[in-house]
Structures are given as structure tokens and as C-alpha cells.
Amino acid sequence: MKNFFLLWGLMFGMALSDVISAAEVVGNVRFVSGGLMAQRVDGTAKVMGAKADVQLGDMLVTASDSYAQVVMNDGTKMILRPSSNLKIEGYQFNQQDPKSDSAIFRLLKGGFRTVTGLIGKRGNPDAYKLRSSGATIGIRGTDFTSRLCGATDCLDEALKTPAKKITPAPKAVGRVMQIQGEMSAKDVSGKVRKLTLGSPVFEGDTLQAAAQSNGVVMFRDGGRITLQQNSDFVVEAFKYDKNNAGQDNIALRLLKGGVRVVTGLIGHVNHDNYKFRLSGATIGIRGTGFDAWCNGPCADGSANFGATQENPLAGAGVFVWSGEVALMSATGSVNVSVNQAAIISRETGNAVQVNSLPDSIKNNPVPKPDSVSGDAESTFEEVPRNGEAGVYVSVHEGQVILENGGSRLDLGQNESGFTDGAVTTRLSDTPQFLLRDNKLDQIGKSSMFNSGINSNGCLVAP
């Protein structure tokens, strides 16, 4: 520690700071354990303690075995790990002018964990960026950890430190491939998160599309859906292993609204393991493209959830545009082929063919899910990495976009990514060196690491 301060004193002790105008204050130091220095744009170096001002252009440097927490003016909170260099390249925050928000940080060494504040959550969603080793990380309302690994430091750390026992994070079973308007997902605990392009979808999620909105989701087996506006759709179960097809299992449920569906490998190979439900009806799948709807009494959860021949969309029904399905109720079933539709009859409760198809069924303006390019293998590709040189990012909450050259990788909650300039990839597991820092975890879990934003989206005093 003594050598750390001595080195900085020798390098910058002769700087003439008295002739330089004061730089803009963009945050302050909340906590320091060990040594923290700031290299200023005027060439001076300042030893930083709690409550010290952080200025635009500062290079923040932590000593070995040192940690520091910095709080920015917009409420962003960052914890720097030991031997880290983080530069504040750009920062603009005006409480009254969200469109002017901008935050650009550069990680030159080490790593840090961040819970973002107002920048990136209002105005421009691309306003918050982290740059490191040629990569650009776009941050959108996120809690994430980033680490820049050299040739050996992370590898050495991975070898020296005992593995940390953790509960594996759930794997994404689907991913948003296209979105228009607003979509969200509610997990099994009731927590709601916004969906954007590339967002992961997990088993148990309830997907919701708002008015004037729709989105395409691809699943691991290659199946896809387009969720239509004002619709709720549940991924009740999804088990898929391309190396063990006998254990595959999918259960999907449309709660209300409409959805367009293309089945994947499970729907083609294991028909009986693919369940699609709407209210009290089930659609039997035979490798198919179809539209399903659940409106009126079906969406309300009524015991009689059927529709009528005069208005087949006012209840539960299905229209087939590829392959064949069977619409099944408690009293029987009816086969439905291409360009045919069937409903649950409101009068009898039976599954019956629709006698005359209205244009609103035949000419659905919402894109078919297979109209969006992409394949499941590349979309869900995951590779192991455990300390090779490059930039690592692990997302605890929110979304991160990792870009390097022409490569773009969307990472959601519980996902990790890596880039070394040549390869940008999603990781099969979060590396141990991102998980084993107990000190970082302790600071991160403390109350002072909560974002400085209240439930109304306003800054609160520290």
C-alpha cells in the first residue's frame, strides 16, 4: 500500500493543479477499504477517501487488496475490485433533461460491479456504455459485473481459489427475436421485467404483450411464437436436451389474446410431450403452424369459454396454416387441417369446425413467427470460458449488450458473456472468478448498494 501511494506521488507530485480550473463533479466516493487514487485530467493524483468528489475524466485506481464504492450523480453505484483502473470518459446528467443523459466509462484493468441509476432508464436507453479492450457494453437498467482479464491473472486466480458452491442459475428456454411496442415477462415469484430484443425467456414465465405490441420468441428446440397485442402467454414447462430427446417436455398456455405458433423439434418428434392449452381446451400438435386465440369468456376464465359460429374469435379457437392439429375439449375432439379453423362451441362445449372463416382469421396481419430469420443452434450457443484473456460480463438483473466489431450479443438476467476481440460468445456457465469474491458480494448485498432510485424513479439522498 505504501509503495502504491509513493509511486503516484513520484509520477504526479510536480503537477501544477493551481492553474487548472476545477473539473465537473460527477459523483463521490462512498466507501474505501485499502487504497484508492484518482488521476485527474490535469495530471495530478489525489488520494481518495469516503466523501471525496469524483470528477469528469478521473481515472480511478484501486490498490491490491482494496475495494471502493463510488456513487454517481444519477444514482449509479459501482464497486471497484482490487487492482482496477476505471476511467470516467464522459458523463452528463440533468434531472430535468433526460434526453441529454450520457455516461461512458472505460475499464482498463481489473473489474467492478454496477447497479445503474437513472441514466439509461429514462430518455435514451443507449445512454450508458462501458468500453474495455475494444468491446462496447451497452447497459440498460442493469446490475452487472465486468472483469477485464489479462494473459494469466484470471487463470491464476481460478486455479488458486477453491470453487464456490452455487446453485446453478436457470437456463433461458427462449429468446426474443423481434419486438414491436412493449412486452414484459412475469416470473414464478411475480417479479416483472421488461423484454427487449434478445431478452431471455425462462420456464415459468408469463409473457405479456401490451396494446399495439407484438413479439417473436424462439425456443431452444427451434419452435417459435408470435405473441399478439393484449395477450398473456405462459411457458408452464420446457425441458429440452438435444442429446436426450426422450426427456423432452413442453407445456404452453394462452391465457388471453392471440398467438401464432410454429412447433420445433419436440412438436415434430415427440407429439405427446407437447401440450398447448387455452382455458379448458387442448391443441394436439403434429408438427404444425397455427394461430390460437382466447378472448371474451375464455380470457375471463368462465366455465363456458366457447365461441359461436357468428363470432368465432369471441372464445377459444384455432386456425391452421401449416400441418394439422386436433382441438380437444372434455367432450371430444376435431381434426383441423390447413386453412381450416375450429372453436369450442359455446352452445354444446364440443370442439367443432368453423363453417365460414372471417377475413380477420384468414388474413392475420401480425407476422408469422417463422418470418423472422435466425436459427436455434446459434441463438442458444454457449461455450465454456474460465479466465482466458478478454472481457467478461455477468448480468445479475436487466440487460447488457456486448459488442465487438460486427458481433453483438444480448445478455439477460443470470447470463454471462465473453469477448476477446475475435470471438464474442454467451458462456455456458459464469466463471468462478466472477463468483468467488466474497468481499465484493458482501458490499453488493449491503443496503448501501441498493440503487439510489426510489419506486417513483426519483433520486433519493444517500
XYZ file of C-alpha atoms in Angstrom:
462
model
C 0.000 0.000 0.000
C 2.837 2.391 0.885
C 4.520 1.745 -2.464
C 1.201 2.389 -4.199
C 0.939 5.933 -2.831
C 4.675 6.591 -3.302
C 4.512 5.667 -6.974
C 1.654 8.051 -7.607
C 3.394 10.794 -5.683
C 6.534 10.490 -7.803
C 4.549 10.470 -11.040
C 2.302 13.438 -10.389
C 3.672 15.403 -7.451
C 5.059 18.163 -9.705
C 1.752 18.871 -11.480
C 0.563 22.476 -11.319
C -3.023 21.974 -10.292
C -3.476 25.566 -9.066
C -3.618 26.852 -12.630
C -6.220 24.371 -13.797
C -9.880 25.205 -13.471
C -11.996 22.891 -11.331
C -13.395 19.908 -13.215
C -17.055 18.961 -13.093
C -18.017 16.838 -10.089
C -19.979 13.795 -11.303
C -20.105 11.659 -8.164
C -18.475 10.866 -4.847
C -16.720 8.074 -3.010
C -18.988 6.322 -0.539
C -16.665 3.656 0.844
C -12.978 2.686 0.670
C -11.213 -0.356 2.052
C -7.488 -0.053 1.326
C -6.176 2.450 -1.199
C -7.953 4.469 -3.889
C -6.350 7.106 -6.097
C -7.780 9.400 -8.760
C -5.613 10.524 -11.658
C -7.082 13.850 -12.748
C -7.215 15.279 -16.258
C -4.763 17.996 -15.172
C -2.139 15.340 -14.437
C -2.427 15.452 -10.656
C -3.145 12.471 -8.439
C -5.412 12.558 -5.400
C -5.717 10.083 -2.561
C -9.432 9.373 -2.261
C -11.342 8.623 0.914
C -15.004 8.459 1.813
C -16.972 11.546 0.637
C -14.240 12.584 -1.834
C -15.540 14.124 -5.060
C -15.212 12.184 -8.305
C -14.610 14.391 -11.334
C -15.289 14.021 -15.040
C -12.196 12.497 -16.648
C -10.923 10.849 -13.462
C -9.029 7.580 -13.702
C -9.948 5.688 -10.530
C -7.263 3.234 -9.402
C -7.577 0.728 -6.569
C -4.530 -0.801 -4.902
C -4.105 -4.534 -4.411
C -6.445 -5.960 -1.745
C -8.525 -2.765 -1.964
C -12.182 -2.055 -2.706
C -14.041 1.194 -3.298
C -17.645 2.181 -3.836
C -18.470 5.208 -5.994
C -21.911 6.790 -6.336
C -22.617 8.870 -9.445
C -24.969 11.854 -9.588
C -27.720 9.839 -11.289
C -27.719 7.202 -8.536
C -25.442 4.690 -10.271
C -23.399 2.730 -7.723
C -20.132 0.995 -8.589
C -17.833 -1.239 -6.548
C -14.261 -1.430 -7.839
C -12.356 -4.613 -7.034
C -8.598 -4.722 -6.245
C -6.023 -3.606 -8.830
C -8.590 -1.947 -11.077
C -8.410 1.094 -13.355
C -11.711 2.709 -14.355
C -11.851 5.971 -16.315
C -14.889 8.252 -16.439
C -14.616 9.319 -20.076
C -17.958 11.051 -20.404
C -20.806 11.904 -18.071
C -23.803 14.186 -18.399
C -26.840 14.126 -16.137
C -29.528 16.767 -15.836
C -32.532 15.810 -13.731
C -34.782 17.957 -15.943
C -33.405 16.857 -19.335
C -33.416 13.042 -19.733
C -32.627 13.197 -23.456
C -29.210 14.706 -22.731
C -28.160 11.844 -20.421
C -24.832 10.208 -21.201
C -22.400 8.012 -19.286
C -19.269 6.486 -20.810
C -16.812 4.530 -18.675
C -13.646 2.706 -19.732
C -12.303 -0.311 -17.856
C -8.552 -0.569 -18.447
C -7.737 -3.114 -15.760
C -9.437 -5.278 -13.162
C -13.165 -5.248 -12.696
C -16.192 -3.831 -10.948
C -19.858 -4.376 -10.165
C -22.529 -1.801 -11.006
C -26.155 -1.072 -10.253
C -27.202 1.599 -12.735
C -29.118 4.742 -11.810
C -31.364 6.972 -13.894
C -29.100 7.188 -16.939
C -30.256 4.555 -19.406
C -33.599 4.117 -17.636
C -35.112 7.342 -18.982
C -34.632 9.241 -22.213
C -32.123 7.366 -24.374
C -31.849 3.648 -23.457
C -28.391 3.563 -25.091
C -27.021 6.419 -22.966
C -24.942 4.208 -20.636
C -21.879 2.487 -22.095
C -18.812 0.698 -20.794
C -15.771 0.275 -23.036
C -12.974 -2.202 -22.490
C -10.330 -3.810 -24.695
C -12.106 -2.957 -27.952
C -15.530 -4.053 -26.708
C -18.512 -1.816 -26.007
C -21.038 -2.853 -23.389
C -24.444 -1.209 -23.647
C -26.217 -1.078 -20.301
C -29.989 -0.920 -19.877
C -31.239 -0.652 -16.305
C -28.830 -3.244 -15.053
C -26.999 -4.865 -12.156
C -23.893 -6.461 -13.656
C -20.281 -7.433 -13.006
C -17.487 -6.878 -15.536
C -13.913 -8.146 -15.494
C -11.020 -7.476 -17.872
C -8.667 -10.446 -17.738
C -5.049 -10.324 -18.823
C -2.994 -13.232 -20.085
C -2.718 -15.030 -16.736
C -4.312 -13.102 -13.846
C -7.801 -14.632 -14.012
C -6.434 -18.078 -14.875
C -4.105 -17.940 -11.870
C -6.949 -16.773 -9.658
C -9.189 -19.575 -10.891
C -6.508 -22.150 -10.041
C -5.629 -20.753 -6.608
C -9.106 -20.148 -5.233
C -11.324 -23.075 -4.181
C -14.505 -23.408 -6.178
C -17.501 -21.632 -4.691
C -20.613 -23.746 -4.239
C -23.505 -22.084 -6.001
C -26.960 -23.025 -7.170
C -26.872 -23.063 -10.975
C -28.887 -20.232 -12.498
C -31.822 -21.324 -14.650
C -31.084 -21.530 -18.351
C -33.076 -19.496 -20.832
C -35.565 -21.668 -22.713
C -36.426 -18.950 -25.210
C -35.204 -15.628 -26.539
C -36.922 -12.563 -28.001
C -36.067 -12.393 -31.711
C -38.259 -9.454 -32.734
C -40.313 -6.952 -30.794
C -42.646 -4.105 -31.604
C -44.041 -1.965 -28.821
C -43.944 -3.108 -25.185
C -43.569 -6.639 -23.841
C -42.829 -7.937 -20.364
C -42.304 -11.211 -18.518
C -43.507 -12.111 -15.026
C -41.535 -14.900 -13.363
C -42.887 -17.527 -10.972
C -42.242 -15.249 -7.979
C -44.365 -12.487 -9.514
C -41.450 -10.220 -10.410
C -41.989 -8.381 -13.713
C -39.186 -7.434 -16.109
C -39.267 -5.582 -19.406
C -38.483 -7.598 -22.521
C -36.319 -6.202 -25.296
C -34.629 -7.645 -28.371
C -32.504 -10.598 -27.261
C -34.068 -10.899 -23.792
C -34.124 -14.434 -22.355
C -37.361 -16.239 -21.528
C -37.404 -18.780 -18.697
C -39.540 -21.732 -17.716
C -42.489 -20.456 -15.673
C -42.541 -17.000 -17.280
C -45.817 -15.323 -18.170
C -45.242 -13.239 -21.297
C -47.389 -10.152 -21.763
C -47.776 -8.019 -24.894
C -49.290 -4.562 -24.454
C -51.675 -2.750 -26.798
C -50.251 -2.112 -30.282
C -47.435 -4.558 -29.488
C -46.231 -7.970 -30.611
C -43.082 -10.026 -30.381
C -41.450 -13.194 -31.711
C -39.871 -15.650 -29.271
C -37.675 -18.559 -30.363
C -37.356 -21.633 -28.125
C -34.379 -23.951 -27.726
C -35.902 -26.701 -29.851
C -36.401 -24.277 -32.760
C -40.090 -23.665 -32.104
C -41.377 -20.094 -32.233
C -44.335 -17.981 -31.275
C -45.563 -14.514 -32.184
C -47.443 -13.075 -29.227
C -50.111 -10.634 -30.389
C -51.234 -7.419 -28.715
C -53.112 -7.508 -25.386
C -52.109 -11.132 -24.868
C -50.844 -13.224 -21.944
C -48.952 -16.465 -22.573
C -47.366 -18.877 -20.069
C -44.356 -21.141 -20.561
C -45.589 -23.653 -17.999
C -42.894 -26.253 -18.657
C -39.957 -26.559 -21.026
C -37.447 -29.394 -20.884
C -35.249 -29.930 -23.919
C -31.995 -31.817 -24.380
C -30.917 -32.333 -27.970
C -28.817 -35.302 -26.805
C -31.654 -36.975 -24.878
C -34.874 -36.493 -26.799
C -36.835 -38.938 -24.640
C -36.939 -36.445 -21.758
C -38.285 -33.535 -23.813
C -41.415 -31.859 -22.500
C -43.232 -28.624 -23.381
C -46.389 -27.194 -21.849
C -47.624 -23.816 -23.114
C -50.805 -21.958 -22.194
C -52.550 -18.979 -23.781
C -54.384 -17.069 -21.045
C -55.847 -14.355 -23.232
C -55.464 -12.729 -26.639
C -53.805 -14.403 -29.599
C -50.611 -16.214 -30.539
C -49.113 -17.566 -33.764
C -47.132 -20.784 -33.329
C -44.581 -22.827 -35.260
C -43.585 -26.026 -33.489
C -39.952 -27.102 -33.190
C -38.265 -30.479 -32.832
C -40.393 -31.567 -29.890
C -43.589 -30.881 -31.792
C -42.269 -32.851 -34.767
C -40.768 -35.819 -32.922
C -42.468 -36.180 -29.533
C -46.065 -35.175 -30.234
C -47.393 -36.475 -26.919
C -44.817 -34.432 -24.977
C -46.034 -31.147 -26.477
C -49.036 -29.633 -24.696
C -50.748 -26.421 -25.789
C -53.699 -25.290 -23.697
C -56.242 -22.477 -23.745
C -58.677 -22.452 -20.836
C -60.232 -25.951 -20.697
C -59.221 -26.908 -24.237
C -56.053 -28.543 -25.569
C -54.488 -28.340 -29.019
C -52.831 -31.581 -30.084
C -49.752 -30.941 -32.209
C -48.427 -32.806 -35.252
C -45.576 -30.585 -36.441
C -47.596 -27.532 -37.194
C -48.075 -23.829 -37.854
C -51.251 -22.435 -36.317
C -52.960 -19.443 -34.728
C -54.710 -19.801 -31.368
C -56.975 -17.342 -29.581
C -58.600 -16.968 -26.188
C -60.964 -13.994 -25.977
C -64.144 -12.967 -24.184
C -65.296 -15.728 -21.796
C -62.092 -17.690 -22.421
C -59.918 -14.767 -21.279
C -62.268 -14.124 -18.338
C -61.862 -17.676 -17.074
C -65.542 -18.525 -17.472
C -66.671 -22.135 -17.209
C -68.305 -21.755 -20.619
C -65.367 -20.406 -22.616
C -66.649 -21.255 -26.073
C -67.346 -19.124 -29.145
C -70.127 -19.025 -31.732
C -70.188 -19.596 -35.476
C -71.231 -15.954 -35.933
C -68.228 -14.689 -33.942
C -65.593 -17.459 -33.725
C -62.957 -15.134 -32.232
C -65.098 -14.456 -29.136
C -63.961 -17.533 -27.212
C -61.378 -20.308 -27.680
C -60.270 -21.480 -31.109
C -57.517 -22.392 -33.563
C -56.695 -21.800 -37.251
C -54.123 -23.954 -39.081
C -51.858 -22.589 -41.809
C -49.358 -25.484 -41.896
C -49.724 -29.145 -40.964
C -52.563 -30.371 -38.779
C -53.823 -30.113 -35.191
C -56.583 -31.589 -33.098
C -58.709 -29.268 -30.953
C -59.816 -31.195 -27.879
C -62.392 -30.447 -25.194
C -63.731 -32.517 -22.319
C -66.384 -33.973 -24.620
C -64.327 -34.838 -27.687
C -62.036 -33.534 -30.425
C -61.965 -32.408 -34.032
C -59.081 -32.538 -36.522
C -58.125 -29.243 -38.140
C -56.161 -29.157 -41.410
C -54.564 -26.340 -43.447
C -56.851 -23.334 -43.971
C -59.379 -24.710 -41.513
C -60.417 -23.387 -38.112
C -62.186 -24.853 -35.107
C -63.709 -23.489 -31.913
C -65.105 -24.741 -28.655
C -68.849 -24.315 -29.144
C -70.487 -22.052 -26.597
C -73.757 -23.955 -27.047
C -72.514 -27.528 -26.586
C -68.946 -27.337 -25.241
C -67.811 -29.535 -28.129
C -64.887 -28.855 -30.453
C -66.386 -28.041 -33.864
C -65.215 -26.815 -37.260
C -65.847 -23.164 -38.154
C -68.302 -23.135 -41.041
C -67.230 -19.850 -42.629
C -63.856 -18.232 -41.971
C -63.915 -14.446 -41.488
C -61.113 -12.402 -43.041
C -59.849 -11.496 -39.551
C -58.861 -15.160 -39.109
C -57.609 -15.883 -42.638
C -55.607 -12.659 -43.019
C -53.889 -12.134 -39.682
C -51.668 -9.026 -40.142
C -49.267 -9.997 -37.345
C -46.028 -11.575 -38.700
C -45.777 -15.341 -38.649
C -43.025 -16.443 -36.263
C -41.063 -18.227 -38.996
C -40.798 -14.975 -40.969
C -38.005 -13.805 -38.636
C -34.507 -15.025 -39.523
C -32.323 -16.941 -37.082
C -31.623 -20.499 -36.007
C -31.785 -22.109 -32.581
C -28.248 -23.510 -32.645
C -26.550 -20.129 -32.985
C -29.154 -18.285 -30.891
C -28.576 -20.555 -27.891
C -24.907 -21.363 -28.474
C -22.949 -21.444 -25.213
C -19.252 -22.161 -24.663
C -17.111 -22.548 -21.511
C -14.522 -19.936 -20.536
C -12.654 -19.723 -17.235
C -10.048 -16.998 -17.322
C -8.730 -16.660 -20.861
C -7.703 -13.098 -21.732
C -10.637 -10.877 -22.650
C -13.684 -9.091 -21.279
C -16.229 -10.976 -19.161
C -19.693 -9.707 -18.223
C -22.201 -11.327 -15.871
C -25.745 -9.923 -15.644
C -27.492 -10.126 -12.270
C -30.547 -8.170 -13.404
C -31.586 -6.223 -16.511
C -29.928 -6.372 -19.925
C -26.421 -5.937 -21.309
C -25.482 -5.688 -24.983
C -21.910 -6.831 -25.627
C -20.498 -5.585 -28.943
C -17.103 -6.073 -30.540
C -16.568 -5.216 -34.182
C -19.527 -6.601 -36.080
C -20.541 -9.038 -33.331
C -23.455 -8.320 -30.999
C -24.561 -10.406 -28.028
C -27.671 -9.701 -25.939
C -27.367 -10.881 -22.342
C -30.221 -11.053 -19.858
C -30.605 -11.911 -16.193
C -28.362 -14.780 -14.982
C -26.425 -14.829 -18.268
C -22.717 -14.207 -18.866
C -20.752 -13.294 -21.967
C -17.155 -13.038 -23.176
C -15.222 -11.327 -25.950
C -11.537 -11.347 -26.810
C -11.796 -9.221 -29.943
C -12.035 -12.212 -32.258
C -14.838 -14.161 -30.557
C -17.954 -12.848 -28.822
C -19.999 -15.566 -27.164
C -22.511 -16.424 -24.463
C -20.990 -18.564 -21.706
C -22.344 -21.940 -20.647
C -21.587 -21.057 -17.009
C -20.459 -17.946 -15.149
C -16.695 -18.273 -14.459
C -15.722 -18.926 -10.863
C -13.539 -15.807 -10.657
C -16.707 -13.728 -11.164
C -18.466 -15.637 -8.383
C -15.849 -16.134 -5.687
C -15.138 -12.593 -4.498
C -16.699 -12.704 -1.017
C -15.796 -9.089 -0.271
C -17.486 -7.878 -3.453
C -20.524 -9.989 -2.597
C -20.710 -8.588 0.935
C -20.570 -4.996 -0.275
C -23.005 -5.768 -3.082
C -25.552 -7.299 -0.712
C -25.340 -4.485 1.828
C -28.095 -1.899 1.992
C -25.777 0.817 0.743
C -25.516 -0.916 -2.627
C -29.188 -0.528 -3.446
C -29.728 1.780 -6.396
C -30.275 5.383 -5.338
C -33.660 5.436 -7.076
C -36.984 5.230 -5.266
C -40.120 3.445 -6.510
C -41.200 6.608 -8.358
C -37.973 6.721 -10.387
C -36.527 9.687 -8.481
C -33.136 10.123 -6.857
C -33.009 9.796 -3.078
C -30.430 11.229 -0.751
C -27.688 8.798 0.368
